[in-house]
mmCIF file of C-alpha atoms in Angstrom:
data_model
loop_
_atom_site.group_PDB
_atom_site.id
_atom_site.type_symbol
_atom_site.label_atom_id
_atom_site.label_comp_id
_atom_site.label_asym_id
_atom_site.label_seq_id
_atom_site.Cartn_x
_atom_site.Cartn_y
_atom_site.Cartn_z
ATOM 1 C CA UNK E 1 -39.203 0.871 6.358
ATOM 2 C CA UNK E 2 -35.562 -0.806 6.101
ATOM 3 C CA UNK E 3 -32.450 0.930 6.287
ATOM 4 C CA UNK E 4 -30.023 -0.177 3.723
ATOM 5 C CA UNK E 5 -25.866 0.726 3.615
ATOM 6 C CA UNK E 6 -24.248 0.826 0.128
ATOM 7 C CA UNK E 7 -20.585 0.895 0.652
ATOM 8 C CA UNK E 8 -18.094 0.707 -2.608
ATOM 9 C CA UNK E 9 -14.391 0.083 -2.635
ATOM 10 C CA UNK E 10 -12.138 1.341 -5.332
ATOM 11 C CA UNK E 11 -8.559 0.694 -5.850
ATOM 12 C CA UNK E 12 -5.965 3.323 -7.603
ATOM 13 C CA UNK E 13 -2.949 3.351 -9.056
ATOM 14 C CA UNK E 14 -1.504 7.138 -8.815
ATOM 15 C CA UNK E 15 1.385 6.853 -11.374
ATOM 16 C CA UNK E 16 2.083 10.719 -11.174
ATOM 17 C CA UNK E 17 2.762 10.089 -7.598
ATOM 18 C CA UNK E 18 6.439 10.827 -6.717
ATOM 19 C CA UNK E 19 5.686 10.734 -2.553
ATOM 20 C CA UNK E 20 2.964 10.105 -0.324
ATOM 21 C CA UNK E 21 1.769 13.681 -0.055
ATOM 22 C CA UNK E 22 1.676 13.846 -3.747
ATOM 23 C CA UNK E 23 -0.342 10.474 -3.568
ATOM 24 C CA UNK E 24 -2.820 12.248 -0.250
ATOM 25 C CA UNK E 25 -3.122 15.862 -2.603
ATOM 26 C CA UNK E 26 -5.182 13.753 -5.331
ATOM 27 C CA UNK E 27 -6.915 11.534 -3.389
ATOM 28 C CA UNK E 28 -7.977 14.472 -0.835
ATOM 29 C CA UNK E 29 -8.777 16.592 -4.170
ATOM 30 C CA UNK E 30 -11.392 13.687 -5.671
ATOM 31 C CA UNK E 31 -12.503 12.442 -1.581
ATOM 32 C CA UNK E 32 -13.482 16.424 -1.176
ATOM 33 C CA UNK E 33 -15.589 16.789 -4.742
ATOM 34 C CA UNK E 34 -17.182 13.599 -4.140
ATOM 35 C CA UNK E 35 -18.335 14.776 -0.744
ATOM 36 C CA UNK E 36 -19.225 17.876 -2.073
ATOM 37 C CA UNK E 37 -21.154 16.125 -4.492
ATOM 38 C CA UNK E 38 -23.050 13.450 -2.636
ATOM 39 C CA UNK E 39 -24.074 12.708 0.050
ATOM 40 C CA UNK E 40 -21.387 10.290 0.991
ATOM 41 C CA UNK E 41 -18.986 9.045 3.682
ATOM 42 C CA UNK E 42 -15.572 8.663 2.572
ATOM 43 C CA UNK E 43 -12.196 7.182 3.736
ATOM 44 C CA UNK E 44 -8.962 5.796 3.044
ATOM 45 C CA UNK E 45 -9.051 2.484 4.058
ATOM 46 C CA UNK E 46 -5.996 0.908 2.863
ATOM 47 C CA UNK E 47 -1.810 1.189 1.279
ATOM 48 C CA UNK E 48 -1.608 4.387 3.059
ATOM 49 C CA UNK E 49 1.826 4.320 3.238
ATOM 50 C CA UNK E 50 2.446 3.200 -0.584
ATOM 51 C CA UNK E 51 2.927 6.380 -2.782
ATOM 52 C CA UNK E 52 1.181 4.858 -5.994
ATOM 53 C CA UNK E 53 -1.745 2.950 -4.472
ATOM 54 C CA UNK E 54 -4.865 3.695 -2.744
ATOM 55 C CA UNK E 55 -7.990 2.683 -1.753
ATOM 56 C CA UNK E 56 -11.104 4.769 -0.735
ATOM 57 C CA UNK E 57 -14.584 3.171 1.199
ATOM 58 C CA UNK E 58 -17.319 5.119 0.820
ATOM 59 C CA UNK E 59 -20.483 4.797 2.301
ATOM 60 C CA UNK E 60 -23.960 5.799 1.650
ATOM 61 C CA UNK E 61 -27.394 5.546 4.524
ATOM 62 C CA UNK E 62 -30.803 5.956 3.019
ATOM 63 C CA UNK E 63 -34.257 4.115 1.988
ATOM 64 C CA UNK E 64 -34.413 4.063 -1.715
ATOM 65 C CA UNK E 65 -31.455 0.632 -3.075
ATOM 66 C CA UNK E 66 -32.545 2.317 -6.606
ATOM 67 C CA UNK E 67 -31.646 5.374 -6.112
ATOM 68 C CA UNK E 68 -28.218 4.486 -3.807
ATOM 69 C CA UNK E 69 -27.022 1.741 -6.426
ATOM 70 C CA UNK E 70 -27.851 4.397 -9.562
ATOM 71 C CA UNK E 71 -25.765 7.201 -7.047
ATOM 72 C CA UNK E 72 -23.108 4.677 -6.595
ATOM 73 C CA UNK E 73 -22.421 3.701 -10.175
ATOM 74 C CA UNK E 74 -22.133 7.791 -10.954
ATOM 75 C CA UNK E 75 -19.225 7.599 -8.092
ATOM 76 C CA UNK E 76 -17.639 4.895 -9.574
ATOM 77 C CA UNK E 77 -18.010 6.317 -13.218
ATOM 78 C CA UNK E 78 -16.622 9.307 -12.034
ATOM 79 C CA UNK E 79 -13.760 7.178 -9.920
ATOM 80 C CA UNK E 80 -12.847 6.123 -13.584
ATOM 81 C CA UNK E 81 -12.435 9.357 -16.009
ATOM 82 C CA UNK E 82 -10.292 11.197 -12.869
ATOM 83 C CA UNK E 83 -7.114 12.173 -15.214
ATOM 84 C CA UNK E 84 -4.614 11.778 -12.255
ATOM 85 C CA UNK E 85 -5.753 8.145 -11.184
ATOM 86 C CA UNK E 86 -6.238 5.103 -12.515
ATOM 87 C CA UNK E 87 -8.871 3.012 -11.514
ATOM 88 C CA UNK E 88 -8.125 -0.814 -10.943
ATOM 89 C CA UNK E 89 -10.736 -2.356 -8.771
ATOM 90 C CA UNK E 90 -14.719 -1.316 -8.061
ATOM 91 C CA UNK E 91 -16.993 -2.999 -5.754
ATOM 92 C CA UNK E 92 -20.346 -2.393 -4.450
ATOM 93 C CA UNK E 93 -21.699 -4.241 -1.060
ATOM 94 C CA UNK E 94 -25.131 -3.533 0.419
ATOM 95 C CA UNK E 95 -25.706 -4.280 4.259
#
């Protein structure tokens, strides 16, 4: 039985963020909603000191790649529909 790791990188523009505090509030809310809805780990991994940019990495571990691909795609869809952020780029990587 193989263990599969799915990794998603999401890059955002947060146009309404007037400060780093605003940016972190938006990202934290999004991260908390994702973590509550999916069995994942989420972390801000780049652009921590840029007030209108954010990069999140999301990891999921499992044995069924097809299920995981669907779940990760749902996360990307949720990210693109978020009202306070503009999704600039998304990438799925398998390990």
